[in-house]
Amino acid sequence: MKRCDEGANLEIMTHEDAIELSEFYKMVGDSNRIRLLYLLIDKEICVHHLAEQLGMSQSAVSHQLRLLRQQRLVKYTKDGKKIYYSLDDEHVKTILNIGLEHLKHREE
Amino acid sequence: MKRCDEGANLEIMTHEDAIELSEFYKMVGDSNRIRLLYLLIDKEICVHHLAEQLGMSQSAVSHQLRLLRQQRLVKYTKDGKKIYYSLDDEHVKTILNIGLEHLKHREE
DNA sequence: AATACATATGAATAGTTGTTCATATGTTAA
DNA sequence: TTAACATATGAACAACTATTCATATGTATT
């Protein structure tokens, strides 16, 4: 493998892109959000039920959903009083699975 | 898609696994660590040079490397006074690329 | 219109994280 | 063995994050 210890600039991505990427990854950097996202794989679930399943308050779940919405990891559809959330991006599912693979690697 | 709003427990992963996974993902949830990891794709780089490239203090880089080591995202080899770091896991590379894909999705 | 239900949001707070500064450890060369 | 270089680490602090609590908004039912 190439070894570098001085000289030319190696950086291939802008600081701005790094910040944007990190904001996306932060979303899967919290265990409650991870559990929430796993619940949403192949299903849509309303807020109340998410809170119940996760053992979190309605308010806490709602705050987290706002973050996940902002980063476009989840989307929703309304149905009367209820709002059903689901994953917004296949990449999310892929990333969750790769994380599990990495855990296996760590256990070796 | 299946719609769920009450009843059976849907959870497929333990809380412990979620915490462990989130600790792994936290590592890519910081822009400086992301830039650092990108620098290490296909290269090994010593601490001093990493600090220089990232515009960070030696101490700050060293602290971050400790975290990345603990979570097994990077490994190192010593060579005299210098210590060369490199990625410890193909999954890390994959995850970084998927993140970029997701950014494209967001820009639509 | 009034009530109950479902979700969202702002403010406050406790806990976490990343950096700096000072210093320690380890290695090489003189 | 002293000096210079390379890296690591502990403590302190500022910035950020996740939750709670109180309340607001929106929808359906009576």
PDB file of C-alpha atoms (C1' of nucleotides) in Angstrom:
ATOM      1  CA  MET A   1       0.000   0.000   0.000  1.00  0.00           C
ATOM      2  CA  LYS A   2       1.151   3.526  -0.711  1.00  0.00           C
ATOM      3  CA  ARG A   3       2.748   5.243   2.276  1.00  0.00           C
ATOM      4  CA  CYS A   4       2.507   9.007   2.699  1.00  0.00           C
ATOM      5  CA  ASP A   5       4.156  11.273   5.187  1.00  0.00           C
ATOM      6  CA  GLU A   6       4.716  14.604   3.570  1.00  0.00           C
ATOM      7  CA  GLY A   7       4.221  16.745   0.497  1.00  0.00           C
ATOM      8  CA  ALA A   8       1.249  17.011  -1.846  1.00  0.00           C
ATOM      9  CA  ASN A   9      -2.265  17.675  -0.648  1.00  0.00           C
ATOM     10  CA  LEU A  10      -4.104  14.357  -0.448  1.00  0.00           C
ATOM     11  CA  GLU A  11      -7.543  15.633   0.347  1.00  0.00           C
ATOM     12  CA  ILE A  12     -10.183  14.536  -2.152  1.00  0.00           C
ATOM     13  CA  MET A  13     -13.333  15.970  -0.626  1.00  0.00           C
ATOM     14  CA  THR A  14     -14.267  19.477   0.487  1.00  0.00           C
ATOM     15  CA  HIS A  15     -14.779  20.334   4.107  1.00  0.00           C
ATOM     16  CA  GLU A  16     -18.383  21.243   3.254  1.00  0.00           C
ATOM     17  CA  ASP A  17     -19.075  17.803   1.789  1.00  0.00           C
ATOM     18  CA  ALA A  18     -17.537  16.219   4.871  1.00  0.00           C
ATOM     19  CA  ILE A  19     -19.858  18.228   7.098  1.00  0.00           C
ATOM     20  CA  GLU A  20     -22.887  17.291   5.037  1.00  0.00           C
ATOM     21  CA  LEU A  21     -21.913  13.621   5.039  1.00  0.00           C
ATOM     22  CA  SER A  22     -21.283  13.635   8.765  1.00  0.00           C
ATOM     23  CA  GLU A  23     -24.722  15.114   9.363  1.00  0.00           C
ATOM     24  CA  PHE A  24     -26.229  12.218   7.502  1.00  0.00           C
ATOM     25  CA  TYR A  25     -24.191   9.638   9.431  1.00  0.00           C
ATOM     26  CA  LYS A  26     -24.982  11.272  12.762  1.00  0.00           C
ATOM     27  CA  MET A  27     -28.519  10.030  12.215  1.00  0.00           C
ATOM     28  CA  VAL A  28     -27.414   6.414  12.596  1.00  0.00           C
ATOM     29  CA  GLY A  29     -25.121   7.342  15.476  1.00  0.00           C
ATOM     30  CA  ASP A  30     -27.811   7.047  18.133  1.00  0.00           C
ATOM     31  CA  SER A  31     -29.147   3.730  19.378  1.00  0.00           C
ATOM     32  CA  ASN A  32     -32.754   4.848  19.622  1.00  0.00           C
ATOM     33  CA  ARG A  33     -32.728   6.164  16.083  1.00  0.00           C
ATOM     34  CA  ILE A  34     -31.162   2.913  14.918  1.00  0.00           C
ATOM     35  CA  ARG A  35     -33.867   0.865  16.584  1.00  0.00           C
ATOM     36  CA  LEU A  36     -36.452   3.174  15.057  1.00  0.00           C
ATOM     37  CA  LEU A  37     -34.991   2.793  11.561  1.00  0.00           C
ATOM     38  CA  TYR A  38     -34.853  -0.982  11.941  1.00  0.00           C
ATOM     39  CA  LEU A  39     -38.523  -1.002  12.842  1.00  0.00           C
ATOM     40  CA  LEU A  40     -39.256   0.838   9.612  1.00  0.00           C
ATOM     41  CA  ILE A  41     -37.544  -1.675   7.336  1.00  0.00           C
ATOM     42  CA  ASP A  42     -40.299  -2.882   4.969  1.00  0.00           C
ATOM     43  CA  LYS A  43     -43.078  -1.316   7.064  1.00  0.00           C
ATOM     44  CA  GLU A  44     -44.773   1.970   7.714  1.00  0.00           C
ATOM     45  CA  ILE A  45     -45.560   2.721  11.347  1.00  0.00           C
ATOM     46  CA  CYS A  46     -47.397   5.547  13.066  1.00  0.00           C
ATOM     47  CA  VAL A  47     -45.767   7.733  15.691  1.00  0.00           C
ATOM     48  CA  HIS A  48     -47.748   6.399  18.598  1.00  0.00           C
ATOM     49  CA  HIS A  49     -46.827   2.811  17.783  1.00  0.00           C
ATOM     50  CA  LEU A  50     -43.169   3.717  17.279  1.00  0.00           C
ATOM     51  CA  ALA A  51     -43.104   5.279  20.726  1.00  0.00           C
ATOM     52  CA  GLU A  52     -44.744   2.205  22.200  1.00  0.00           C
ATOM     53  CA  GLN A  53     -42.321  -0.216  20.511  1.00  0.00           C
ATOM     54  CA  LEU A  54     -39.270   1.813  21.465  1.00  0.00           C
ATOM     55  CA  GLY A  55     -40.365   2.532  25.021  1.00  0.00           C
ATOM     56  CA  MET A  56     -39.906   6.232  24.390  1.00  0.00           C
ATOM     57  CA  SER A  57     -42.219   9.157  24.971  1.00  0.00           C
ATOM     58  CA  GLN A  58     -44.294  10.430  22.062  1.00  0.00           C
ATOM     59  CA  SER A  59     -42.429  13.705  22.270  1.00  0.00           C
ATOM     60  CA  ALA A  60     -38.967  12.171  22.143  1.00  0.00           C
ATOM     61  CA  VAL A  61     -39.908  10.071  19.116  1.00  0.00           C
ATOM     62  CA  SER A  62     -41.373  13.075  17.406  1.00  0.00           C
ATOM     63  CA  HIS A  63     -38.204  15.099  17.920  1.00  0.00           C
ATOM     64  CA  GLN A  64     -36.119  12.274  16.495  1.00  0.00           C
ATOM     65  CA  LEU A  65     -38.430  11.884  13.524  1.00  0.00           C
ATOM     66  CA  ARG A  66     -37.973  15.540  12.748  1.00  0.00           C
ATOM     67  CA  LEU A  67     -34.199  15.052  12.508  1.00  0.00           C
ATOM     68  CA  LEU A  68     -34.593  11.936  10.380  1.00  0.00           C
ATOM     69  CA  ARG A  69     -37.014  13.816   8.114  1.00  0.00           C
ATOM     70  CA  GLN A  70     -34.616  16.754   7.760  1.00  0.00           C
ATOM     71  CA  GLN A  71     -31.843  14.404   6.705  1.00  0.00           C
ATOM     72  CA  ARG A  72     -34.276  12.559   4.431  1.00  0.00           C
ATOM     73  CA  LEU A  73     -33.861   9.186   6.019  1.00  0.00           C
ATOM     74  CA  VAL A  74     -37.608   8.867   6.531  1.00  0.00           C
ATOM     75  CA  LYS A  75     -40.749  10.124   4.836  1.00  0.00           C
ATOM     76  CA  TYR A  76     -44.419  10.028   5.895  1.00  0.00           C
ATOM     77  CA  THR A  77     -47.993   9.844   4.714  1.00  0.00           C
ATOM     78  CA  LYS A  78     -50.973  11.124   6.603  1.00  0.00           C
ATOM     79  CA  ASP A  79     -54.069   9.045   7.142  1.00  0.00           C
ATOM     80  CA  GLY A  80     -56.669  10.874   9.181  1.00  0.00           C
ATOM     81  CA  LYS A  81     -55.292  11.624  12.607  1.00  0.00           C
ATOM     82  CA  LYS A  82     -52.348   9.324  12.131  1.00  0.00           C
ATOM     83  CA  ILE A  83     -49.060   9.848  10.383  1.00  0.00           C
ATOM     84  CA  TYR A  84     -47.241   6.830   9.012  1.00  0.00           C
ATOM     85  CA  TYR A  85     -43.483   6.954   8.692  1.00  0.00           C
ATOM     86  CA  SER A  86     -41.293   4.856   6.399  1.00  0.00           C
ATOM     87  CA  LEU A  87     -37.713   4.809   5.107  1.00  0.00           C
ATOM     88  CA  ASP A  88     -37.004   7.379   2.413  1.00  0.00           C
ATOM     89  CA  ASP A  89     -33.959   5.792   0.826  1.00  0.00           C
ATOM     90  CA  GLU A  90     -32.682   2.330  -0.030  1.00  0.00           C
ATOM     91  CA  HIS A  91     -29.231   3.460   1.083  1.00  0.00           C
ATOM     92  CA  VAL A  92     -30.437   3.603   4.655  1.00  0.00           C
ATOM     93  CA  LYS A  93     -31.306  -0.074   4.579  1.00  0.00           C
ATOM     94  CA  THR A  94     -27.957  -0.904   2.981  1.00  0.00           C
ATOM     95  CA  ILE A  95     -26.048   1.075   5.578  1.00  0.00           C
ATOM     96  CA  LEU A  96     -27.849  -0.620   8.457  1.00  0.00           C
ATOM     97  CA  ASN A  97     -26.869  -4.008   7.046  1.00  0.00           C
ATOM     98  CA  ILE A  98     -23.239  -3.053   6.530  1.00  0.00           C
ATOM     99  CA  GLY A  99     -23.138  -1.940  10.159  1.00  0.00           C
ATOM    100  CA  LEU A 100     -24.156  -5.424  11.207  1.00  0.00           C
ATOM    101  CA  GLU A 101     -21.396  -6.893   9.033  1.00  0.00           C
ATOM    102  CA  HIS A 102     -18.876  -4.638  10.719  1.00  0.00           C
ATOM    103  CA  LEU A 103     -20.033  -5.812  14.139  1.00  0.00           C
ATOM    104  CA  LYS A 104     -19.235  -9.379  13.087  1.00  0.00           C
ATOM    105  CA  HIS A 105     -15.762  -8.253  12.025  1.00  0.00           C
ATOM    106  CA  ARG A 106     -15.241  -6.720  15.470  1.00  0.00           C
ATOM    107  CA  GLU A 107     -16.196  -9.889  17.276  1.00  0.00           C
ATOM    108  CA  GLU A 108     -13.433 -11.896  15.661  1.00  0.00           C
TER     109      GLU A 108
ATOM    110  CA  MET B   1     -46.104  -1.892   2.110  1.00  0.00           C
ATOM    111  CA  LYS B   2     -47.199  -3.408   5.395  1.00  0.00           C
ATOM    112  CA  ARG B   3     -48.723  -0.871   7.755  1.00  0.00           C
ATOM    113  CA  CYS B   4     -48.417  -1.331  11.532  1.00  0.00           C
ATOM    114  CA  ASP B   5     -50.008   0.575  14.333  1.00  0.00           C
ATOM    115  CA  GLU B   6     -50.551  -1.763  17.208  1.00  0.00           C
ATOM    116  CA  GLY B   7     -50.064  -5.227  18.575  1.00  0.00           C
ATOM    117  CA  ALA B   8     -47.131  -7.578  18.230  1.00  0.00           C
ATOM    118  CA  ASN B   9     -43.599  -6.613  19.127  1.00  0.00           C
ATOM    119  CA  LEU B  10     -41.789  -5.698  15.928  1.00  0.00           C
ATOM    120  CA  GLU B  11     -38.323  -5.275  17.322  1.00  0.00           C
ATOM    121  CA  ILE B  12     -35.724  -7.461  15.652  1.00  0.00           C
ATOM    122  CA  MET B  13     -32.543  -6.337  17.373  1.00  0.00           C
ATOM    123  CA  THR B  14     -31.571  -6.012  21.007  1.00  0.00           C
ATOM    124  CA  HIS B  15     -30.983  -2.683  22.647  1.00  0.00           C
ATOM    125  CA  GLU B  16     -27.376  -3.748  23.278  1.00  0.00           C
ATOM    126  CA  ASP B  17     -26.759  -4.412  19.589  1.00  0.00           C
ATOM    127  CA  ALA B  18     -28.269  -1.048  18.755  1.00  0.00           C
ATOM    128  CA  ILE B  19     -25.894   0.660  21.167  1.00  0.00           C
ATOM    129  CA  GLU B  20     -22.920  -1.184  19.737  1.00  0.00           C
ATOM    130  CA  LEU B  21     -23.937  -0.369  16.177  1.00  0.00           C
ATOM    131  CA  SER B  22     -24.518   3.287  17.027  1.00  0.00           C
ATOM    132  CA  GLU B  23     -21.050   3.492  18.543  1.00  0.00           C
ATOM    133  CA  PHE B  24     -19.609   2.288  15.288  1.00  0.00           C
ATOM    134  CA  TYR B  25     -21.652   4.769  13.244  1.00  0.00           C
ATOM    135  CA  LYS B  26     -20.771   7.643  15.552  1.00  0.00           C
ATOM    136  CA  MET B  27     -17.259   7.338  14.167  1.00  0.00           C
ATOM    137  CA  VAL B  28     -18.387   8.568  10.757  1.00  0.00           C
ATOM    138  CA  GLY B  29     -20.640  11.194  12.347  1.00  0.00           C
ATOM    139  CA  ASP B  30     -17.917  13.814  12.628  1.00  0.00           C
ATOM    140  CA  SER B  31     -16.597  15.755   9.664  1.00  0.00           C
ATOM    141  CA  ASN B  32     -12.961  15.688  10.750  1.00  0.00           C
ATOM    142  CA  ARG B  33     -13.039  11.943  11.235  1.00  0.00           C
ATOM    143  CA  ILE B  34     -14.670  11.549   7.822  1.00  0.00           C
ATOM    144  CA  ARG B  35     -11.942  13.590   6.175  1.00  0.00           C
ATOM    145  CA  LEU B  36      -9.373  11.545   8.039  1.00  0.00           C
ATOM    146  CA  LEU B  37     -10.894   8.263   6.890  1.00  0.00           C
ATOM    147  CA  TYR B  38     -11.053   9.484   3.301  1.00  0.00           C
ATOM    148  CA  LEU B  39      -7.370  10.319   3.447  1.00  0.00           C
ATOM    149  CA  LEU B  40      -6.678   6.748   4.492  1.00  0.00           C
ATOM    150  CA  ILE B  41      -8.443   5.139   1.548  1.00  0.00           C
ATOM    151  CA  ASP B  42      -5.754   3.073  -0.198  1.00  0.00           C
ATOM    152  CA  LYS B  43      -2.912   4.696   1.765  1.00  0.00           C
ATOM    153  CA  GLU B  44      -1.184   4.579   5.089  1.00  0.00           C
ATOM    154  CA  ILE B  45      -0.322   7.916   6.653  1.00  0.00           C
ATOM    155  CA  CYS B  46       1.590   8.919   9.769  1.00  0.00           C
ATOM    156  CA  VAL B  47       0.008  10.984  12.541  1.00  0.00           C
ATOM    157  CA  HIS B  48       2.042  14.106  11.876  1.00  0.00           C
ATOM    158  CA  HIS B  49       1.056  14.143   8.208  1.00  0.00           C
ATOM    159  CA  LEU B  50      -2.600  13.503   9.016  1.00  0.00           C
ATOM    160  CA  ALA B  51      -2.596  16.507  11.319  1.00  0.00           C
ATOM    161  CA  GLU B  52      -0.966  18.620   8.656  1.00  0.00           C
ATOM    162  CA  GLN B  53      -3.413  17.562   5.933  1.00  0.00           C
ATOM    163  CA  LEU B  54      -6.437  18.062   8.160  1.00  0.00           C
ATOM    164  CA  GLY B  55      -5.298  21.335   9.645  1.00  0.00           C
ATOM    165  CA  MET B  56      -5.738  19.885  13.112  1.00  0.00           C
ATOM    166  CA  SER B  57      -3.387  19.753  16.082  1.00  0.00           C
ATOM    167  CA  GLN B  58      -1.367  16.594  16.638  1.00  0.00           C
ATOM    168  CA  SER B  59      -3.198  16.083  19.896  1.00  0.00           C
ATOM    169  CA  ALA B  60      -6.663  16.361  18.391  1.00  0.00           C
ATOM    170  CA  VAL B  61      -5.793  13.875  15.648  1.00  0.00           C
ATOM    171  CA  SER B  62      -4.310  11.495  18.167  1.00  0.00           C
ATOM    172  CA  HIS B  63      -7.457  11.592  20.287  1.00  0.00           C
ATOM    173  CA  GLN B  64      -9.594  10.885  17.228  1.00  0.00           C
ATOM    174  CA  LEU B  65      -7.329   8.037  16.157  1.00  0.00           C
ATOM    175  CA  ARG B  66      -7.766   6.439  19.539  1.00  0.00           C
ATOM    176  CA  LEU B  67     -11.540   6.396  19.055  1.00  0.00           C
ATOM    177  CA  LEU B  68     -11.207   5.021  15.528  1.00  0.00           C
ATOM    178  CA  ARG B  69      -8.831   2.355  16.822  1.00  0.00           C
ATOM    179  CA  GLN B  70     -11.197   1.390  19.632  1.00  0.00           C
ATOM    180  CA  GLN B  71     -14.015   0.930  17.136  1.00  0.00           C
ATOM    181  CA  ARG B  72     -11.638  -0.895  14.790  1.00  0.00           C
ATOM    182  CA  LEU B  73     -12.046   1.417  11.842  1.00  0.00           C
ATOM    183  CA  VAL B  74      -8.301   1.940  11.629  1.00  0.00           C
ATOM    184  CA  LYS B  75      -5.175  -0.039  12.431  1.00  0.00           C
ATOM    185  CA  TYR B  76      -1.512   0.965  12.532  1.00  0.00           C
ATOM    186  CA  THR B  77       2.062  -0.206  12.061  1.00  0.00           C
ATOM    187  CA  LYS B  78       5.090   1.301  13.712  1.00  0.00           C
ATOM    188  CA  ASP B  79       8.169   2.260  11.757  1.00  0.00           C
ATOM    189  CA  GLY B  80      10.825   3.818  13.919  1.00  0.00           C
ATOM    190  CA  LYS B  81       9.513   6.979  15.492  1.00  0.00           C
ATOM    191  CA  LYS B  82       6.531   7.097  13.171  1.00  0.00           C
ATOM    192  CA  ILE B  83       3.226   5.305  13.313  1.00  0.00           C
ATOM    193  CA  TYR B  84       1.361   4.703  10.081  1.00  0.00           C
ATOM    194  CA  TYR B  85      -2.417   4.409  10.181  1.00  0.00           C
ATOM    195  CA  SER B  86      -4.636   2.690   7.627  1.00  0.00           C
ATOM    196  CA  LEU B  87      -8.253   1.496   7.334  1.00  0.00           C
ATOM    197  CA  ASP B  88      -8.993  -1.703   9.226  1.00  0.00           C
ATOM    198  CA  ASP B  89     -12.064  -2.851   7.362  1.00  0.00           C
ATOM    199  CA  GLU B  90     -13.401  -2.860   3.815  1.00  0.00           C
ATOM    200  CA  HIS B  91     -16.825  -1.991   5.238  1.00  0.00           C
ATOM    201  CA  VAL B  92     -15.568   1.439   6.176  1.00  0.00           C
ATOM    202  CA  LYS B  93     -14.746   2.193   2.544  1.00  0.00           C
ATOM    203  CA  THR B  94     -18.124   0.881   1.442  1.00  0.00           C
ATOM    204  CA  ILE B  95     -19.957   2.971   3.993  1.00  0.00           C
ATOM    205  CA  LEU B  96     -18.143   6.132   2.969  1.00  0.00           C
ATOM    206  CA  ASN B  97     -19.189   5.557  -0.634  1.00  0.00           C
ATOM    207  CA  ILE B  98     -22.813   4.872   0.234  1.00  0.00           C
ATOM    208  CA  GLY B  99     -22.864   8.143   2.141  1.00  0.00           C
ATOM    209  CA  LEU B 100     -21.881   9.959  -1.015  1.00  0.00           C
ATOM    210  CA  GLU B 101     -24.704   8.219  -2.895  1.00  0.00           C
ATOM    211  CA  HIS B 102     -27.170   9.356  -0.280  1.00  0.00           C
ATOM    212  CA  LEU B 103     -25.978  12.940  -0.648  1.00  0.00           C
ATOM    213  CA  LYS B 104     -26.837  12.755  -4.344  1.00  0.00           C
ATOM    214  CA  HIS B 105     -30.308  11.499  -3.452  1.00  0.00           C
ATOM    215  CA  ARG B 106     -30.765  14.502  -1.161  1.00  0.00           C
ATOM    216  CA  GLU B 107     -29.822  16.980  -3.849  1.00  0.00           C
ATOM    217  CA  GLU B 108     -32.659  15.897  -6.125  1.00  0.00           C
TER     218      GLU B 108
ATOM    219  C1'  DA C   1     -68.868  23.659  19.225  1.00  0.00           C
ATOM    220  C1'  DA C   2     -66.785  20.593  22.431  1.00  0.00           C
ATOM    221  C1'  DT C   3     -64.059  16.700  23.458  1.00  0.00           C
ATOM    222  C1'  DA C   4     -60.698  13.320  22.596  1.00  0.00           C
ATOM    223  C1'  DC C   5     -56.975  11.692  20.018  1.00  0.00           C
ATOM    224  C1'  DA C   6     -52.469  12.107  17.244  1.00  0.00           C
ATOM    225  C1'  DT C   7     -48.547  14.576  16.378  1.00  0.00           C
ATOM    226  C1'  DA C   8     -45.363  18.609  16.615  1.00  0.00           C
ATOM    227  C1'  DT C   9     -42.661  22.073  18.821  1.00  0.00           C
ATOM    228  C1'  DG C  10     -40.133  25.459  22.098  1.00  0.00           C
ATOM    229  C1'  DA C  11     -37.562  25.919  26.299  1.00  0.00           C
ATOM    230  C1'  DA C  12     -34.897  23.968  29.843  1.00  0.00           C
ATOM    231  C1'  DT C  13     -31.667  20.651  31.367  1.00  0.00           C
ATOM    232  C1'  DA C  14     -28.506  16.773  31.925  1.00  0.00           C
ATOM    233  C1'  DG C  15     -25.359  14.179  29.530  1.00  0.00           C
ATOM    234  C1'  DT C  16     -22.029  13.640  25.779  1.00  0.00           C
ATOM    235  C1'  DT C  17     -18.346  15.038  22.592  1.00  0.00           C
ATOM    236  C1'  DG C  18     -14.234  17.435  20.539  1.00  0.00           C
ATOM    237  C1'  DT C  19     -10.790  20.439  21.242  1.00  0.00           C
ATOM    238  C1'  DT C  20      -6.895  22.605  23.737  1.00  0.00           C
ATOM    239  C1'  DC C  21      -3.194  22.720  26.909  1.00  0.00           C
ATOM    240  C1'  DA C  22       0.197  20.581  29.490  1.00  0.00           C
ATOM    241  C1'  DT C  23       2.686  16.666  30.034  1.00  0.00           C
ATOM    242  C1'  DA C  24       4.113  11.801  29.510  1.00  0.00           C
ATOM    243  C1'  DT C  25       5.998   7.982  26.828  1.00  0.00           C
ATOM    244  C1'  DG C  26       8.777   6.079  23.379  1.00  0.00           C
ATOM    245  C1'  DT C  27      12.315   6.212  19.633  1.00  0.00           C
ATOM    246  C1'  DT C  28      16.363   7.791  17.136  1.00  0.00           C
ATOM    247  C1'  DA C  29      20.642  10.292  16.492  1.00  0.00           C
ATOM    248  C1'  DA C  30      24.502  12.892  18.246  1.00  0.00           C
TER     249       DA C  30
ATOM    250  C1'  DT D   1      22.900  10.238  28.093  1.00  0.00           C
ATOM    251  C1'  DT D   2      21.149  14.244  26.221  1.00  0.00           C
ATOM    252  C1'  DA D   3      18.472  16.451  22.740  1.00  0.00           C
ATOM    253  C1'  DA D   4      15.086  16.296  19.285  1.00  0.00           C
ATOM    254  C1'  DC D   5      11.295  14.230  17.226  1.00  0.00           C
ATOM    255  C1'  DA D   6       6.783  11.459  17.073  1.00  0.00           C
ATOM    256  C1'  DT D   7       2.849  10.082  19.320  1.00  0.00           C
ATOM    257  C1'  DA D   8      -0.336   9.420  23.313  1.00  0.00           C
ATOM    258  C1'  DT D   9      -2.976  10.796  27.209  1.00  0.00           C
ATOM    259  C1'  DG D  10      -5.415  13.227  31.292  1.00  0.00           C
ATOM    260  C1'  DA D  11      -7.935  17.213  32.758  1.00  0.00           C
ATOM    261  C1'  DA D  12     -10.691  21.132  31.737  1.00  0.00           C
ATOM    262  C1'  DC D  13     -13.928  23.536  29.061  1.00  0.00           C
ATOM    263  C1'  DA D  14     -17.044  24.972  25.383  1.00  0.00           C
ATOM    264  C1'  DA D  15     -20.274  23.267  22.174  1.00  0.00           C
ATOM    265  C1'  DC D  16     -23.663  20.049  20.962  1.00  0.00           C
ATOM    266  C1'  DT D  17     -27.432  16.489  21.687  1.00  0.00           C
ATOM    267  C1'  DA D  18     -31.413  13.955  23.550  1.00  0.00           C
ATOM    268  C1'  DT D  19     -34.771  13.944  26.640  1.00  0.00           C
ATOM    269  C1'  DT D  20     -38.609  15.934  29.443  1.00  0.00           C
ATOM    270  C1'  DC D  21     -42.266  18.983  30.324  1.00  0.00           C
ATOM    271  C1'  DA D  22     -45.664  22.044  28.915  1.00  0.00           C
ATOM    272  C1'  DT D  23     -48.230  23.481  25.291  1.00  0.00           C
ATOM    273  C1'  DA D  24     -49.686  24.117  20.436  1.00  0.00           C
ATOM    274  C1'  DT D  25     -51.638  22.399  16.143  1.00  0.00           C
ATOM    275  C1'  DG D  26     -54.480  19.532  13.525  1.00  0.00           C
ATOM    276  C1'  DT D  27     -58.090  15.937  12.753  1.00  0.00           C
ATOM    277  C1'  DA D  28     -62.162  13.119  13.767  1.00  0.00           C
ATOM    278  C1'  DT D  29     -66.296  12.127  16.480  1.00  0.00           C
ATOM    279  C1'  DT D  30     -70.274  13.347  19.120  1.00  0.00           C
TER     280       DT D  30
END
